[in-house]
Short mmCIF file of C-alpha atoms and ligand atoms in Angstrom, two decimals:
data_model
loop_
_atom_site.label_atom_id
_atom_site.label_comp_id
_atom_site.label_asym_id
_atom_site.label_seq_id
_atom_site.Cartn_x
_atom_site.Cartn_y
_atom_site.Cartn_z
CA MET A 15 265.04 241.70 -2.08
CA GLY A 16 262.84 243.39 0.54
CA ILE A 17 261.22 246.82 0.15
CA LYS A 18 263.09 249.51 2.01
CA LYS A 19 260.78 252.11 3.56
CA VAL A 20 262.18 255.62 3.43
CA GLY A 21 261.02 258.96 4.80
CA LEU A 22 259.36 257.57 7.91
CA ASN A 23 259.59 259.57 11.09
CA ARG A 24 260.90 256.96 13.53
CA ASN A 25 260.01 259.19 16.50
CA VAL A 26 256.28 258.95 15.83
CA LYS A 27 254.68 256.28 17.95
CA PRO A 28 252.47 253.83 16.06
CA GLN A 29 248.75 254.00 16.82
CA THR A 30 247.51 251.88 19.71
CA LEU A 31 244.72 249.40 19.20
CA THR A 32 242.22 251.67 21.04
CA GLU A 33 243.18 254.62 18.80
CA LYS A 34 242.69 252.47 15.74
CA LEU A 35 239.34 251.03 16.90
CA PHE A 36 237.74 254.33 17.95
CA PHE A 37 239.24 256.55 15.19
CA LEU A 38 240.72 258.82 17.85
CA ASP A 39 242.90 260.81 15.40
CA PHE A 40 239.88 261.38 13.19
CA MET A 41 237.82 262.53 16.20
CA LYS A 42 240.56 265.02 17.17
CA GLY A 43 240.42 266.56 13.69
CA LEU A 44 236.62 266.65 13.78
CA LYS A 45 236.76 268.49 17.13
CA THR A 46 238.65 271.35 15.45
CA THR A 47 236.11 271.45 12.61
CA ILE A 48 233.16 271.56 15.01
CA LYS A 49 234.82 274.34 17.06
CA HIS A 50 235.07 276.48 13.92
CA LEU A 51 231.42 275.85 13.04
CA PHE A 52 230.37 278.06 15.97
CA ARG A 53 232.93 280.84 15.44
CA ARG A 54 232.11 284.21 13.86
CA VAL A 55 232.27 283.98 10.06
CA VAL A 56 234.97 286.24 8.62
CA THR A 57 234.45 285.57 4.93
CA VAL A 58 231.79 287.35 2.87
CA ASP A 59 229.72 286.31 -0.09
CA PHE A 60 231.34 288.73 -2.58
CA PRO A 61 230.02 290.42 -4.73
CA TYR A 62 226.64 290.20 -2.98
CA GLU A 63 228.29 291.26 0.28
CA VAL A 64 231.23 293.64 0.59
CA THR A 65 233.61 294.46 3.42
CA ILE A 66 234.87 297.84 4.53
CA PRO A 67 238.66 297.56 4.66
CA ALA A 68 240.85 299.15 7.34
CA ILE A 69 241.64 302.78 6.64
CA ARG A 70 245.32 301.98 5.94
CA PHE A 71 244.25 299.56 3.22
CA ARG A 72 246.10 300.24 -0.03
CA GLY A 73 243.32 300.06 -2.60
CA VAL A 74 242.62 301.79 -5.90
CA HIS A 75 244.33 305.17 -6.19
CA GLY A 76 242.71 308.58 -6.16
CA LEU A 77 243.90 312.08 -7.10
CA ARG A 78 242.95 314.76 -4.61
CA ASN A 79 241.70 318.15 -5.66
CA VAL A 80 242.55 321.53 -4.14
CA ASP A 81 240.42 321.99 -1.01
CA GLY A 82 242.40 324.46 1.09
CA THR A 83 244.33 321.76 2.96
CA GLU A 84 247.38 321.56 0.69
CA PRO A 85 250.88 321.26 2.19
CA PRO A 86 252.57 324.60 3.04
CA ASP A 87 255.01 324.39 0.11
CA PHE A 88 252.26 323.77 -2.47
CA ASP A 89 252.53 327.29 -3.94
CA SER A 90 256.29 327.09 -4.26
CA TRP A 91 255.99 323.79 -6.16
CA ILE A 92 253.50 325.39 -8.52
CA LYS A 93 255.87 328.29 -9.19
CA LYS A 94 258.86 326.01 -9.61
CA LEU A 95 257.13 323.83 -12.21
CA LYS A 96 255.32 326.74 -13.92
CA ILE A 97 251.88 325.26 -13.37
CA LYS A 98 248.75 327.41 -13.58
CA PRO A 99 247.64 327.97 -9.97
CA PRO A 100 244.67 325.59 -9.59
CA GLU A 101 241.28 326.81 -8.40
CA LYS A 102 239.42 325.11 -5.57
CA GLY A 103 238.09 321.79 -6.89
CA GLU A 104 240.80 321.45 -9.55
CA THR A 105 243.47 318.78 -9.29
CA ARG A 106 246.45 319.21 -6.97
CA CYS A 107 248.64 317.30 -9.40
CA ILE A 108 251.53 319.42 -10.64
CA ALA A 109 252.81 316.81 -13.12
CA CYS A 110 256.13 316.53 -11.28
CA LYS A 111 256.22 312.77 -11.98
CA PHE A 112 257.74 312.00 -8.57
CA CYS A 113 255.15 309.24 -8.17
CA GLN A 114 256.30 307.68 -11.43
CA ALA A 115 259.95 307.95 -10.39
CA ALA A 116 259.24 306.18 -7.10
CA CYS A 117 257.16 303.45 -8.71
CA PRO A 118 258.77 300.03 -9.26
CA VAL A 119 256.67 299.76 -12.47
CA PRO A 120 256.96 303.30 -13.87
CA GLU A 121 255.46 302.41 -17.23
CA LEU A 122 252.05 302.08 -15.63
CA PHE A 123 251.89 305.90 -15.45
CA THR A 124 251.27 308.28 -18.34
CA ILE A 125 251.63 311.83 -17.07
CA LYS A 126 251.71 314.84 -19.38
CA ALA A 127 251.40 318.57 -18.81
CA GLU A 128 250.77 320.98 -21.65
CA LYS A 129 251.21 324.71 -22.06
CA LEU A 130 248.09 326.83 -21.99
CA LYS A 131 247.23 328.35 -25.33
CA VAL A 132 246.60 331.92 -24.22
CA PRO A 133 247.70 335.29 -25.65
CA GLU A 134 251.08 336.64 -24.61
CA ASP A 135 249.59 339.33 -22.40
CA HIS A 136 247.48 336.80 -20.45
CA PRO A 137 248.62 336.27 -16.82
CA HIS A 138 248.74 332.51 -17.44
CA HIS A 139 250.89 332.78 -20.56
CA GLY A 140 253.72 330.21 -20.45
CA LEU A 141 252.11 328.21 -17.64
CA LYS A 142 251.13 324.55 -17.90
CA VAL A 143 248.20 322.41 -16.79
CA LEU A 144 247.93 318.67 -16.26
CA ALA A 145 246.71 317.22 -19.55
CA VAL A 146 247.01 313.46 -19.04
CA PHE A 147 247.25 311.35 -15.91
CA ASP A 148 246.59 307.69 -16.63
CA MET A 149 247.35 304.72 -14.41
CA ASP A 150 247.22 301.15 -15.66
CA LEU A 151 246.34 299.40 -12.42
CA SER A 152 246.71 295.95 -13.97
CA LYS A 153 250.48 296.50 -13.49
CA CYS A 154 250.27 297.97 -10.00
CA MET A 155 251.42 296.04 -6.92
CA PHE A 156 249.76 298.48 -4.50
CA CYS A 157 252.98 299.09 -2.60
CA GLY A 158 252.17 302.72 -1.76
CA LEU A 159 255.54 304.19 -2.77
CA CYS A 160 253.91 306.64 -5.20
CA THR A 161 251.81 308.12 -2.39
CA GLN A 162 254.93 308.64 -0.27
CA ALA A 163 256.73 310.50 -3.03
CA CYS A 164 253.98 312.99 -3.91
CA PRO A 165 254.95 316.49 -2.71
CA THR A 166 251.38 317.80 -2.86
CA ASP A 167 249.67 314.87 -1.08
CA CYS A 168 247.70 314.44 -4.29
CA ILE A 169 247.88 310.73 -5.03
CA ILE A 170 246.40 308.53 -2.32
CA HIS A 171 245.22 305.00 -1.82
CA THR A 172 241.51 304.54 -1.17
CA ASP A 173 239.51 301.64 0.22
CA VAL A 174 238.17 300.65 -3.22
CA TYR A 175 239.25 297.11 -4.11
CA ASP A 176 236.92 295.85 -6.78
CA LEU A 177 238.80 296.09 -10.07
CA SER A 178 237.24 293.09 -11.72
CA SER A 179 236.25 293.65 -15.32
CA TYR A 180 235.90 291.93 -18.67
CA THR A 181 238.55 294.08 -20.38
CA ARG A 182 242.06 295.14 -19.48
CA ARG A 183 241.30 298.59 -20.82
CA SER A 184 239.00 299.28 -17.90
CA TRP A 185 241.94 298.92 -15.50
CA VAL A 186 243.42 302.08 -16.99
CA LEU A 187 242.09 304.96 -14.90
CA HIS A 188 242.18 308.52 -16.21
CA LYS A 189 242.56 311.69 -14.17
CA GLU A 190 238.81 312.28 -14.07
CA ASP A 191 238.20 308.75 -12.72
CA LEU A 192 240.98 309.13 -10.15
CA SER A 193 239.65 312.51 -8.98
CA ARG A 194 236.16 311.10 -8.62
CA ILE A 195 237.46 308.13 -6.61
CA ALA A 196 239.42 310.42 -4.25
CA ASP A 197 236.47 312.81 -3.77
CA ASP A 198 234.17 309.94 -2.94
CA PHE A 199 236.69 308.36 -0.54
CA ILE A 200 237.33 311.64 1.29
CA ALA A 201 233.60 312.30 1.63
CA ARG A 202 233.11 308.82 3.11
CA ARG A 203 236.25 308.30 5.20
CA GLY A 204 238.35 311.47 5.06
CA LYS A 205 238.02 312.10 8.81
CA GLU A 206 239.34 308.64 9.61
CA LYS A 207 242.40 309.10 7.41
CA PHE A 208 243.40 312.77 7.59
CA ASP A 209 243.74 315.31 10.39
CA ASP A 210 242.52 318.91 10.19
CA HIS A 211 245.53 319.87 8.10
CA SER A 212 244.88 317.11 5.62
CA LYS A 213 247.90 315.18 6.83
CA TRP A 214 247.64 311.49 7.45
CA ARG A 215 246.69 310.85 11.03
CA LYS A 216 249.71 309.44 12.84
CA ASP A 217 248.09 306.07 13.45
CA GLN A 218 246.96 305.81 9.84
CA LYS A 219 250.21 306.35 7.96
CA ILE A 220 250.97 303.65 5.42
CA TRP A 221 254.59 303.44 6.63
CA PRO A 222 254.39 304.41 10.31
CA GLU A 223 257.44 305.91 12.05
CA TYR A 224 257.45 303.21 14.70
CA ASP A 225 258.40 300.76 11.93
CA TYR A 226 262.08 301.37 12.74
CA PRO A 227 263.72 298.78 10.42
CA ARG A 228 261.94 300.22 7.40
CA THR A 229 262.66 303.81 8.43
CA LYS A 230 266.35 303.01 8.77
CA ILE A 231 266.50 301.34 5.36
CA TRP A 232 264.98 304.46 3.86
CA GLU A 233 267.74 306.47 5.53
CA GLY A 234 270.39 304.35 3.84
CA TRP A 235 271.10 302.21 6.88
CA MET A 236 271.91 298.58 6.16
CA PRO A 237 270.58 295.91 8.51
CA SER A 238 273.09 294.22 10.82
CA PHE A 239 272.46 290.80 9.30
CA LEU A 240 274.89 291.76 6.55
CA PRO A 241 278.23 291.57 8.41
CA ASN A 242 280.33 291.80 5.22
CA TYR A 243 278.68 295.05 4.28
CA LYS A 244 279.43 296.52 7.70
CA LYS A 245 283.06 295.36 7.50
CA SER A 246 283.58 296.81 4.04
CA GLN A 247 281.99 300.08 5.17
CA SER A 248 284.46 300.42 8.02
CA ASN A 249 287.41 299.50 5.73
CA GLY A 250 286.17 301.91 3.08
CA GLU A 251 286.07 299.07 0.51
CA ALA A 252 283.43 298.62 -2.13
CA GLU A 253 282.00 295.16 -1.67
CA ASN A 254 278.76 293.53 -2.80
S1 SF4 B 530 251.25 301.48 -5.53
FE1 SF4 B 530 253.39 300.94 -6.03
S2 SF4 B 530 253.25 299.84 -7.99
FE2 SF4 B 530 251.28 300.89 -7.71
S3 SF4 B 530 251.52 302.85 -8.77
FE3 SF4 B 530 252.09 303.22 -6.64
S4 SF4 B 530 254.33 302.92 -6.57
FE4 SF4 B 530 253.58 302.00 -8.48
S1 SF4 B 531 253.84 313.00 -7.45
FE1 SF4 B 531 251.81 313.86 -7.02
S2 SF4 B 531 251.86 315.88 -7.95
FE2 SF4 B 531 253.59 314.75 -8.81
S3 SF4 B 531 252.79 313.86 -10.72
FE3 SF4 B 531 252.48 312.33 -9.10
S4 SF4 B 531 250.41 312.70 -8.32
FE4 SF4 B 531 251.01 314.51 -9.50
#
């Protein structure tokens, strides 16, 4: 019984004698290698060399402090959630937990606010301050949804990407660490990322408006590649 060859592409021409003798296929491959030898190197010798990522890079998070560029409804959020009005340099975080609600891995957040222990006649009696804000970045997928949900533009992504460590515990960042990271990032690259009103510059948004398919999904629109969904919508039926 003969051996049956399977899986051969019958359309491929066998090599000619000249190709076999002069290793022409090998030379073609080598040509590509040599071409790349003279191209600009794009890799770096990390950790001895580091790169500066694009400003839209979604790196380690930071918590911004009050600096006079808060969104217009910042005060109304503070009143609504009974938070002590923060001074300049204190965190913008109002412990609303919207970031945690938007996060696909909510357990990575630990956010707690606690009531101030002040006498009853004190103006801050009954108000709260942020007590704990921890993020376990070993569970984070750096999707950016938390930054979209924050009503005070407090939580941001920075360009920091080196999270390597010998312990998992060091991936848990506390509010002081996060504030320091944000301060440092804004001092270095704030102008590239934010406009004068501390809003993301249009060209630097994580989810830009010109990304129409994504925008429509966020608005509850279903893509047209799901014809059954469209049909059931028009019939008023509930269908998967
Ligand atoms: S980047 Fe994504 S996964 Fe990470 S904390 Fe934010 S929402 Fe959660
Ligand atoms: S959404 Fe913003 S303000 Fe609310 S808890 Fe998260 S970081 Fe703080």
